[in-house]
Coordinates of C-alpha atoms in Angstrom, one line a residue:
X12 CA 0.0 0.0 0.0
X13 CA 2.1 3.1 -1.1
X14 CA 1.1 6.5 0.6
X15 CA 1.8 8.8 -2.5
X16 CA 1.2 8.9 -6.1
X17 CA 2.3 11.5 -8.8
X18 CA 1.6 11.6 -12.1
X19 CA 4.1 11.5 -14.5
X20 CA 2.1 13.4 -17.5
X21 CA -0.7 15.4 -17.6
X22 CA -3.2 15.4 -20.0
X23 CA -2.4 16.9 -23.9
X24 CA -5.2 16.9 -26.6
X25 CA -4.3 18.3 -30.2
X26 CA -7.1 20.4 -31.8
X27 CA -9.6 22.4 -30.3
X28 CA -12.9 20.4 -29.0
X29 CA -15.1 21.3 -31.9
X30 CA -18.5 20.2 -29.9
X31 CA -17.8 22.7 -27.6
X32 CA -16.3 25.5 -30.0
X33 CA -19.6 25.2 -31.9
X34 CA -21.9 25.8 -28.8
X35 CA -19.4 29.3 -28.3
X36 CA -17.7 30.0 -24.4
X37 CA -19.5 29.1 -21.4
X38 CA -18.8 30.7 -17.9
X39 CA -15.4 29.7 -16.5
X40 CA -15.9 28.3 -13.2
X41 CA -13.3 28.7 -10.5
X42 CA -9.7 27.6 -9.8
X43 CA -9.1 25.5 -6.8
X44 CA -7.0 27.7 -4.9
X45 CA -5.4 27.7 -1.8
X46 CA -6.2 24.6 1.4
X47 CA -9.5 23.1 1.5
X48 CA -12.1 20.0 2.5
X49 CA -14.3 17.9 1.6
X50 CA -15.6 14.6 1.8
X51 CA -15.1 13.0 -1.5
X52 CA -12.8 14.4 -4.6
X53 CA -13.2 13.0 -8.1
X54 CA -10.6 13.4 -10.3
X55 CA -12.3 14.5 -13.9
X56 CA -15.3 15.9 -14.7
X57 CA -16.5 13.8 -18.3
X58 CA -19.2 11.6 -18.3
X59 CA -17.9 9.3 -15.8
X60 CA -16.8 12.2 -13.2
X61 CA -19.9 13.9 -13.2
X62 CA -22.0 10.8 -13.5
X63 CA -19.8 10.0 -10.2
X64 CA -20.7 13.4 -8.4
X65 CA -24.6 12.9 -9.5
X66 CA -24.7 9.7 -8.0
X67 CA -23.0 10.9 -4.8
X68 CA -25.5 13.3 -3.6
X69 CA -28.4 11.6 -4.8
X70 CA -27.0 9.0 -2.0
X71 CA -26.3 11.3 0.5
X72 CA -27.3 15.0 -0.1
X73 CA -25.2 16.2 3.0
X74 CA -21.9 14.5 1.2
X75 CA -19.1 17.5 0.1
X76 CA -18.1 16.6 -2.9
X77 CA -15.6 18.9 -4.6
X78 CA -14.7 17.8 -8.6
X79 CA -11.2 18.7 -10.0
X80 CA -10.9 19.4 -13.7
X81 CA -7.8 19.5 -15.5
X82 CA -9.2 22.1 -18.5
X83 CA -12.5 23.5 -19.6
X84 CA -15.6 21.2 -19.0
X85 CA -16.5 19.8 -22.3
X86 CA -12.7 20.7 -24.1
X87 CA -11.3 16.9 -23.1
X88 CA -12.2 13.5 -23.9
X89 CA -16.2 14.2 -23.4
X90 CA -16.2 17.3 -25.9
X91 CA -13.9 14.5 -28.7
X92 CA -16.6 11.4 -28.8
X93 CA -18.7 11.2 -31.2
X94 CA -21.7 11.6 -29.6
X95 CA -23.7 8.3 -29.9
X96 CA -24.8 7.1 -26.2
X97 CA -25.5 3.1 -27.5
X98 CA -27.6 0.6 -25.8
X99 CA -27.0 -2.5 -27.5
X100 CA -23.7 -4.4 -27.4
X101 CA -20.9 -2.4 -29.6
X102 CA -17.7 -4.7 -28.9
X103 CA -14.8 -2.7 -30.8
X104 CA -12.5 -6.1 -31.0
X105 CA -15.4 -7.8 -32.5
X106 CA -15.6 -8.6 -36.0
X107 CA -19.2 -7.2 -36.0
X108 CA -19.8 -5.5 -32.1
X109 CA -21.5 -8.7 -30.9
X110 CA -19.8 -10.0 -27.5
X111 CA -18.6 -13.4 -26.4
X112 CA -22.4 -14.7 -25.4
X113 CA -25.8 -13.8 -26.0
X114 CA -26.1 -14.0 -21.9
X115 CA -23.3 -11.2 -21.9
X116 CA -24.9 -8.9 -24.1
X117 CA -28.4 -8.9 -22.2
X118 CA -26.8 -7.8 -19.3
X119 CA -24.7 -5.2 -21.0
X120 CA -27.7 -4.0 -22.7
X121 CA -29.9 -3.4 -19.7
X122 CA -26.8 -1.9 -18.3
X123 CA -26.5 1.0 -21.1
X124 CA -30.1 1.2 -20.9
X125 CA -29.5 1.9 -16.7
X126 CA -27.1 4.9 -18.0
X127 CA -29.1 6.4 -21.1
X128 CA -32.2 6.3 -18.1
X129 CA -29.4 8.2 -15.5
X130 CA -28.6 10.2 -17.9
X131 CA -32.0 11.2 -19.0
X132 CA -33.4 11.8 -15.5
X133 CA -30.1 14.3 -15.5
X134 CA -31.0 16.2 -18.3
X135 CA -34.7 16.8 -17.2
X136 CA -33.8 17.3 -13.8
X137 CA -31.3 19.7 -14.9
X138 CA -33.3 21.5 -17.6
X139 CA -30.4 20.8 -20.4
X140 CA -31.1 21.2 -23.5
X141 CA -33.5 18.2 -25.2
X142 CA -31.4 18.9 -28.6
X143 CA -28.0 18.1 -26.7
X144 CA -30.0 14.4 -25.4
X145 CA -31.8 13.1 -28.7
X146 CA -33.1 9.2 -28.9
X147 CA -32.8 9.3 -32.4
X148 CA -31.0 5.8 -33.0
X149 CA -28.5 5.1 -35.2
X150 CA -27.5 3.3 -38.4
X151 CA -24.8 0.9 -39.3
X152 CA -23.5 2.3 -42.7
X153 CA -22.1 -0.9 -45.1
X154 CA -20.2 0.7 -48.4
X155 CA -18.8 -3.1 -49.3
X156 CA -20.6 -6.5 -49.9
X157 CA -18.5 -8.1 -46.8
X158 CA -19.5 -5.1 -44.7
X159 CA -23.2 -5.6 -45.8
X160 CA -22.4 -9.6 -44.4
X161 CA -21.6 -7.9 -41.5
X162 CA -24.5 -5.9 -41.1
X163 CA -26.7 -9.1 -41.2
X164 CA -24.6 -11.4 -38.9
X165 CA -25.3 -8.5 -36.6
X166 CA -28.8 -8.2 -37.2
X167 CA -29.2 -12.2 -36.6
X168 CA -27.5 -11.5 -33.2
X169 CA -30.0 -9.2 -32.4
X170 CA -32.8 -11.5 -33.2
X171 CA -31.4 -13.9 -30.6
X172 CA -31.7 -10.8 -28.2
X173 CA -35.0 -10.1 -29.0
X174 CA -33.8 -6.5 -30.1
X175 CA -35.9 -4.6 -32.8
X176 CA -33.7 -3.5 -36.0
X177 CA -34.6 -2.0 -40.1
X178 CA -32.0 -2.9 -42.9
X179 CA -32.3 0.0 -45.3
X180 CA -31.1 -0.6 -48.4
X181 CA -29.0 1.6 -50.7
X182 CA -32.1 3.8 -51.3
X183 CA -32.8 4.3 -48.2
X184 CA -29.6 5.4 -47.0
X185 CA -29.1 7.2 -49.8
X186 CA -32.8 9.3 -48.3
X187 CA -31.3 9.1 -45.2
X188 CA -27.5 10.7 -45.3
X189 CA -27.7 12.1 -49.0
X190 CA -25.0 9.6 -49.7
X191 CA -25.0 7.5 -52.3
X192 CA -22.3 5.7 -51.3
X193 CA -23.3 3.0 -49.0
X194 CA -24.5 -0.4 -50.2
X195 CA -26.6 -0.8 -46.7
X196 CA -27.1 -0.1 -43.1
X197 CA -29.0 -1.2 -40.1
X198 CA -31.0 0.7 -38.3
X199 CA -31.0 0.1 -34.4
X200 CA -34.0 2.8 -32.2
X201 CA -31.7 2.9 -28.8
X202 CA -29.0 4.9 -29.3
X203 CA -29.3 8.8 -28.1
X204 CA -27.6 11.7 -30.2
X205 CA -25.6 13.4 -27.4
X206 CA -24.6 17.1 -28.1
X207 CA -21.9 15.8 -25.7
X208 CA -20.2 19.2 -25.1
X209 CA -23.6 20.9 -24.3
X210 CA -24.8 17.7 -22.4
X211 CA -22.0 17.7 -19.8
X212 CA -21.7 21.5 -20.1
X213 CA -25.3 21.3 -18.8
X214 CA -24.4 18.1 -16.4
X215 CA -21.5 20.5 -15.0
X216 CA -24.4 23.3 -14.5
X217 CA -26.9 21.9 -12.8
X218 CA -24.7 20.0 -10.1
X219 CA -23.3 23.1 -9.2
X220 CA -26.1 23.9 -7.1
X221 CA -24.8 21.3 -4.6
X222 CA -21.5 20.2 -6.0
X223 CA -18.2 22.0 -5.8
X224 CA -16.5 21.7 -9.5
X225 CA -13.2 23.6 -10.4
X226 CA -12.0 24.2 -14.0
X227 CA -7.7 24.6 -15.2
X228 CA -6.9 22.4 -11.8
X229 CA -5.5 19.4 -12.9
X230 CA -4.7 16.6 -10.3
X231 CA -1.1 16.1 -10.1
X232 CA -0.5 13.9 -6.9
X233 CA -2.2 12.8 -4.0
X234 CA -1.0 11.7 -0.6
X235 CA -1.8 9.5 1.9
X236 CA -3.5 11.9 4.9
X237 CA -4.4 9.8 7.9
X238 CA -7.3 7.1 6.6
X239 CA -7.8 9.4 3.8
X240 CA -6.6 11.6 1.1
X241 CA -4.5 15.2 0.0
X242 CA -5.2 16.0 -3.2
X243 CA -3.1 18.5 -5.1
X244 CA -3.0 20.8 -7.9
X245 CA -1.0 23.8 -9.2
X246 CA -3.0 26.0 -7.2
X247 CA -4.5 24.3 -4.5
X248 CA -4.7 21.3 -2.1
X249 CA -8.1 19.2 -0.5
X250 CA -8.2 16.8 2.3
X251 CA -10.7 14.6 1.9
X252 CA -11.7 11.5 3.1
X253 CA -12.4 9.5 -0.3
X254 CA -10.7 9.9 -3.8
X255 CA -12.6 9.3 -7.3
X256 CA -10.3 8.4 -10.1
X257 CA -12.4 9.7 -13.5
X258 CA -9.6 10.3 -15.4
X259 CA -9.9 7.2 -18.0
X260 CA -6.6 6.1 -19.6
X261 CA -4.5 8.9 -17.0
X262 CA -5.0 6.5 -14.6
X263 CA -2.0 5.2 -15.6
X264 CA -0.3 8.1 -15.3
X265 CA -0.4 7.8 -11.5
X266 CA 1.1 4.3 -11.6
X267 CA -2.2 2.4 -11.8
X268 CA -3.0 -0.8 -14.0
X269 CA 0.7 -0.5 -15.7
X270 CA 1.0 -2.1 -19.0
X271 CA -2.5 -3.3 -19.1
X272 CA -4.3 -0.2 -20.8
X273 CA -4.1 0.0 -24.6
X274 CA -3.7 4.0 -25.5
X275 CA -5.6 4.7 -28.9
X276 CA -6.1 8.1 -30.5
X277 CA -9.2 8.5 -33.4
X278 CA -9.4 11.3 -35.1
X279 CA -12.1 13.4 -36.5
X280 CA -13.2 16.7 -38.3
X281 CA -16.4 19.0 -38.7
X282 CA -17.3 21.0 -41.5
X283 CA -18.1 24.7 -41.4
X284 CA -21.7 26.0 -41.2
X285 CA -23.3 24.4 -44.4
X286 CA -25.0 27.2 -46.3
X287 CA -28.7 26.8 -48.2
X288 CA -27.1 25.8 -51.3
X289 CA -24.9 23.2 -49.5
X290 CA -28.1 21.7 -47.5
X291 CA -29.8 21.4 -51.5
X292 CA -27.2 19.4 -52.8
X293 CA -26.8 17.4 -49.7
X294 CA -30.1 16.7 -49.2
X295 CA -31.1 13.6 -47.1
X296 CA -32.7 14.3 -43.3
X297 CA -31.3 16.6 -40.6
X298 CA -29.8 14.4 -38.0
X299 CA -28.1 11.1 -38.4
X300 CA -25.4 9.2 -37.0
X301 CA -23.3 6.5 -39.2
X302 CA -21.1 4.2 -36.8
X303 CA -19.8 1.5 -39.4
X304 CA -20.8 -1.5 -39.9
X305 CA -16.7 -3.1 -39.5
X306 CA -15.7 -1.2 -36.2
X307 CA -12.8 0.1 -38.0
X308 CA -14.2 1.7 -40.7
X309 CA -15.4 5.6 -40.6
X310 CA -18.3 7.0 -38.5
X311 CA -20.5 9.8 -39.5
X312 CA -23.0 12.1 -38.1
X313 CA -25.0 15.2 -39.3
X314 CA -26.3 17.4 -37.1
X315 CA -28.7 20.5 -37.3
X316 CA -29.1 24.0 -35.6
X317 CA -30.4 22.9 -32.4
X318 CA -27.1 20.9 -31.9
X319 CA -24.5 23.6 -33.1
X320 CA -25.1 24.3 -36.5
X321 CA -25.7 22.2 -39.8
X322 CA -22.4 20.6 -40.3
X323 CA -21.3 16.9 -41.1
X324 CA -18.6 15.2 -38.8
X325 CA -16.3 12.7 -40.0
X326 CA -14.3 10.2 -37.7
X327 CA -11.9 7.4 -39.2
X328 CA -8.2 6.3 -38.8
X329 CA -6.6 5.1 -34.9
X330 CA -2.9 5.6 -34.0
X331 CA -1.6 3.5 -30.5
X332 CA 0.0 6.1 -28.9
X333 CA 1.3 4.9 -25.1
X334 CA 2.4 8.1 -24.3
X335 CA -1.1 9.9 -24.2
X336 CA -0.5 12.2 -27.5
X337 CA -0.6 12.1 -30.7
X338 CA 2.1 14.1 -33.1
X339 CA 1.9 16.9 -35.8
X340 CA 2.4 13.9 -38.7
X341 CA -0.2 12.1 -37.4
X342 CA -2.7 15.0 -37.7
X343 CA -1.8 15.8 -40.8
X344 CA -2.1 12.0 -42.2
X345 CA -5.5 11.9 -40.3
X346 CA -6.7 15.1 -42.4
X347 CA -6.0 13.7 -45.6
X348 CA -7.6 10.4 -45.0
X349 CA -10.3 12.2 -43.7
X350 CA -10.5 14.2 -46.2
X351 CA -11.0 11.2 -48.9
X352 CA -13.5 9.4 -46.5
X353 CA -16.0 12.8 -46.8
X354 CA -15.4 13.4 -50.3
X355 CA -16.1 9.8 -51.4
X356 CA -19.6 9.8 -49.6
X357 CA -20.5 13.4 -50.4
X358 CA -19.2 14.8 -53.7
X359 CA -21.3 17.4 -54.2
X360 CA -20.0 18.9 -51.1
X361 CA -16.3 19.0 -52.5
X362 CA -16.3 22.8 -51.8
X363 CA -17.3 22.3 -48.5
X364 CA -14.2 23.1 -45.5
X365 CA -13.3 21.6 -42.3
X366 CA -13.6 23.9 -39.4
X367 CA -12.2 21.7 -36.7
X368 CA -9.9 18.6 -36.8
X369 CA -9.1 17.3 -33.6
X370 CA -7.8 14.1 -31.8
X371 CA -9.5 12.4 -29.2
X372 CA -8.1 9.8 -26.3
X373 CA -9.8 6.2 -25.7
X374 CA -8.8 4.1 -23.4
X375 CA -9.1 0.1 -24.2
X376 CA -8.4 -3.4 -22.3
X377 CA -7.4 -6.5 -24.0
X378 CA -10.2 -8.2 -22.7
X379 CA -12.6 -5.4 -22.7
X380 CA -13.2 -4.9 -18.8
X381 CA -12.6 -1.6 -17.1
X382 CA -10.8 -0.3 -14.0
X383 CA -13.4 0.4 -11.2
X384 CA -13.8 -0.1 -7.6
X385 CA -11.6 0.4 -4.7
X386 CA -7.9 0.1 -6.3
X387 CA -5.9 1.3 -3.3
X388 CA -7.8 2.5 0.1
X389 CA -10.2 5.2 -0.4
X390 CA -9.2 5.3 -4.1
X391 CA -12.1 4.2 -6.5
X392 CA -11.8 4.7 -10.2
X393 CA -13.9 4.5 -12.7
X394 CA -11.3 4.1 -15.6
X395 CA -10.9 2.0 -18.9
X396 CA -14.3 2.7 -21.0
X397 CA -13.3 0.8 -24.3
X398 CA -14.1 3.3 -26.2
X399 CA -18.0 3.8 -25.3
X400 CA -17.1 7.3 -23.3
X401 CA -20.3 8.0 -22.7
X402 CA -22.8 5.0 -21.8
X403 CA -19.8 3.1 -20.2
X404 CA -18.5 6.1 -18.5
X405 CA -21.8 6.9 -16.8
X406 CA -22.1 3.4 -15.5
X407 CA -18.2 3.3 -14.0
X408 CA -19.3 6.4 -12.7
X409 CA -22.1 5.5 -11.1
X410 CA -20.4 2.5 -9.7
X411 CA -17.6 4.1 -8.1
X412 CA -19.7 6.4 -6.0
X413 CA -21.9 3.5 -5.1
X414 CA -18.6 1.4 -4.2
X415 CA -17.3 4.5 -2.1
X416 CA -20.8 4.8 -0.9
X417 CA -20.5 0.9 0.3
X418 CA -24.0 0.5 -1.7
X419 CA -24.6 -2.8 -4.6
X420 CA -26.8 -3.4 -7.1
X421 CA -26.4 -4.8 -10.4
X422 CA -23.6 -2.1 -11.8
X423 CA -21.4 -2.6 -8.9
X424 CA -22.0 -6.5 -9.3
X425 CA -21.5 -6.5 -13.1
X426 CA -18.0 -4.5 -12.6
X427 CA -16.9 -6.7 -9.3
X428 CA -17.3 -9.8 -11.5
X429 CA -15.1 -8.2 -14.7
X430 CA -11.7 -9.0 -13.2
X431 CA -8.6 -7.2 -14.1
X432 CA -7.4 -6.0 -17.4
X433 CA -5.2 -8.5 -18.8
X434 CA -1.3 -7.7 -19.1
X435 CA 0.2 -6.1 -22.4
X436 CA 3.1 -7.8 -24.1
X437 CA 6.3 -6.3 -23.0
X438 CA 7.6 -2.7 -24.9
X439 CA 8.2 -2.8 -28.0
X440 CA 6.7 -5.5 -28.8
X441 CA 2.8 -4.4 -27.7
X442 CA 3.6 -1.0 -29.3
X443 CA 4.8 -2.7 -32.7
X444 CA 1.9 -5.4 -32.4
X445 CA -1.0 -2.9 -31.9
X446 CA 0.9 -0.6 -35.0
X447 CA 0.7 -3.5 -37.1
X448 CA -3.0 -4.6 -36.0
X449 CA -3.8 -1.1 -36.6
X450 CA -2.6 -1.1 -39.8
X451 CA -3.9 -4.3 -41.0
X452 CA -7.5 -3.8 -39.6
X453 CA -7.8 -0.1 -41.3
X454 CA -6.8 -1.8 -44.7
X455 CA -9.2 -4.2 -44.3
X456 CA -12.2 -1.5 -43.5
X457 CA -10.5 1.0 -46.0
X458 CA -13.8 0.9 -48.0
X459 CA -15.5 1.9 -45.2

């Protein structure tokens, strides 16, 4: 049991947030500054943080609970997702995001379906914006014949799970996006179109009334204090009795779960304000979201005024990146392929620029658990979301407060019975397998 941790990095993102650039500046909130209290500190304020701090006070009202922020809320990891808050299974290492067992996916299911609920009851409790929190569903886009295959070994894995689903066919995704580029997709109702800026923008809000958050004051070492917890940043310093890790893949940057967290990077763009004349040739409906039907092919999503503006964004290629940041050549390669991916589906919108190109951090497990619990004493974390940001990081959220709170139900059980992620290969040789996985798996979904 060590009595001090430091991180060794702090967090770097390259690119500015576009979901939060598009909503325009919201009102800074406070520094931590100077010697302070409280009960609980979580470390992060994304979807997992804030879930955490949510699920604190609706335990115990009287609980101080003081969240530390490393940036702007809605500028890191939960202002870089694309948006799309999924119920059903979406296993990234799977060849078409079903999981290892029919049994396993039920449960996962009703589990997203726990968080999309949580996270509803937030945004009316809250009065956030219904545009930032839409249950629209969402479509997986097939531009090849072996993408199409997948597209219906999925659907028949739904049919096991009694879960509804629409194939469109070229047609109809043509009416859909305005593309005519896709062979197929498969429609799935679920899924909710986050804003996810302006939802945990408006998450951030409305817990302020009886949560403590601080922006720009980025955890950089805590230490042991009694049977609890000093938590420091550049300005400041709070005792507290409990610690919240919500920091995702930083967790390893304060010597947790070493060389068992995979460190991927996808990139994305979004177009400029789309004009009258660029909405006629587009045509097609005003809000969508394309995830792929191979999980490492390109997403898509169009939103409309009531989420930012009418613009299209565009998210495609991975780089493992161990060291938590991606480089200038990396950005650059990104933009091009990006580039391609947009033009080939929209053509008529050749004209059209990118406004914002940006980077975005996940944090993966070989075997596709997360890091949550109690991982030292008083230290909980709700780390390691797979890439599903936002469902999974509202439920490791919710669990660590109810671990912290000493409370079960079926999130904490579902966690408690994941295990630990499994050890990498030794460096290089996990840096140069993932490259080449990488590499190999983007060829394969290059069509898409």
């Amino acid at each position: 049991m060590k009595s001090s941790y430091t991180a060794k990095r702090l967090p770097k993102h390259a690119g500015r947030a576009a979901w939060n650039a598009i909503l325009g500046e919201s009102p800074a909130l406070p520094q931590l500054d100077g010697n302070s209290t409280a009960d609980v500190v979580i470390a992060g304020a994304g979807f997992a943080g804030l879930s955490a701090a949510r699920r604190l006070v609706q335990l115990d009202p009287r609980r101080r609970v003081l969240v530390l922020e490393a940036g702007r809320i809605g500028e890191a990891a939960a202002g870089r997702n694309s948006g799309f808050m999924i119920d059903l299974p979406h296993n990234l290492t799977s060849e078409d995001y079903a999981g290892d067992s029919a049994a396993q996916d039920r449960s996962q299911t009703a589990l997203n379906r726990q968080a999309i609920a949580f996270a509803r009851a937030a945004v009316e409790d809250y009065g956030i914006d219904a545009n930032y929190f839409d249950p629209a569903g969402k479509t997986n886009g097939a531009a090849c014949e072996a993408s199409h295959d997948q597209n219906l070994s999925y659907a028949a894995h739904l049919a096991t799970l009694g879960e509804p689903c629409e194939m469109l066919d070229a047609q109809g995704m043509a009416e859909l996006t305005g593309s005519r580029y896709y062979r197929s997709g498969l429609f799935t109702p679920g899924t909710v179109m986050l804003q996810p800026a302006g939802y945990v923008r408006g998450l951030a809000a409305g817990l302020t009334r009886s949560v403590q958050i601080c922006e720009e004051s980025p955890v950089t070492a805590f230490h042991r204090e009694g049977d609890g917890w000093r938590v420091s940043t550049p300005g400041g310093a709070v005792s507290a009795g409990k610690l919240i890790l919500a920091n995702n893949g930083h967790l390893e940057s304060f010597g947790f779960a070493r060389n068992r967290l995979m460190h991927v990077f996808l990139f994305a763009s979004m177009t400029e304000e789309l004009g009258p004349d660029a909405l006629r040739r587009l045509g097609g409906t005003p809000r969508w979201g394309i995830t792929p039907a191979d999980p490492m092919g390109t997403t898509m999503r169009r939103i409309d005024n009531g989420q930012g503006g009418n613009r299209i964004v565009t998210r495609t290629c991975a780089e493992f990146r161990p060291g938590m940041e991606t480089t200038e050549g990396q950005m650059r390669r990104a933009t091009r392929i990006m580039r391609q991916k947009f033009d080939a589906r929209f053509p008529q919108l050749s004209d059209v620029k990118m406004e914002h190109v940006w980077s975005g951090h996940l944090c993966l497990s070989r075997n596709n658990v997360s890091v949550t619990g109690e991982i030292e004493r008083n230290v909980f974390a709700a780390c390691c979301q797979n890439g599903l940001g936002t469902a999974r990081g509202t439920l490791t959220g919710i669990c660590a407060a109810e671990t912290a709170s000493g409370v079960t139900s079926e999130i904490t059980d579902f966690f408690a019975a994941e295990g630990a992620p499994s050890r990498l290969p030794p460096p290089p040789l996990s840096t140069i397998g993932a490259k080449v996985a990488l590499r190999w798996k983007e060829w394969q979904a290059r069509r898409e």
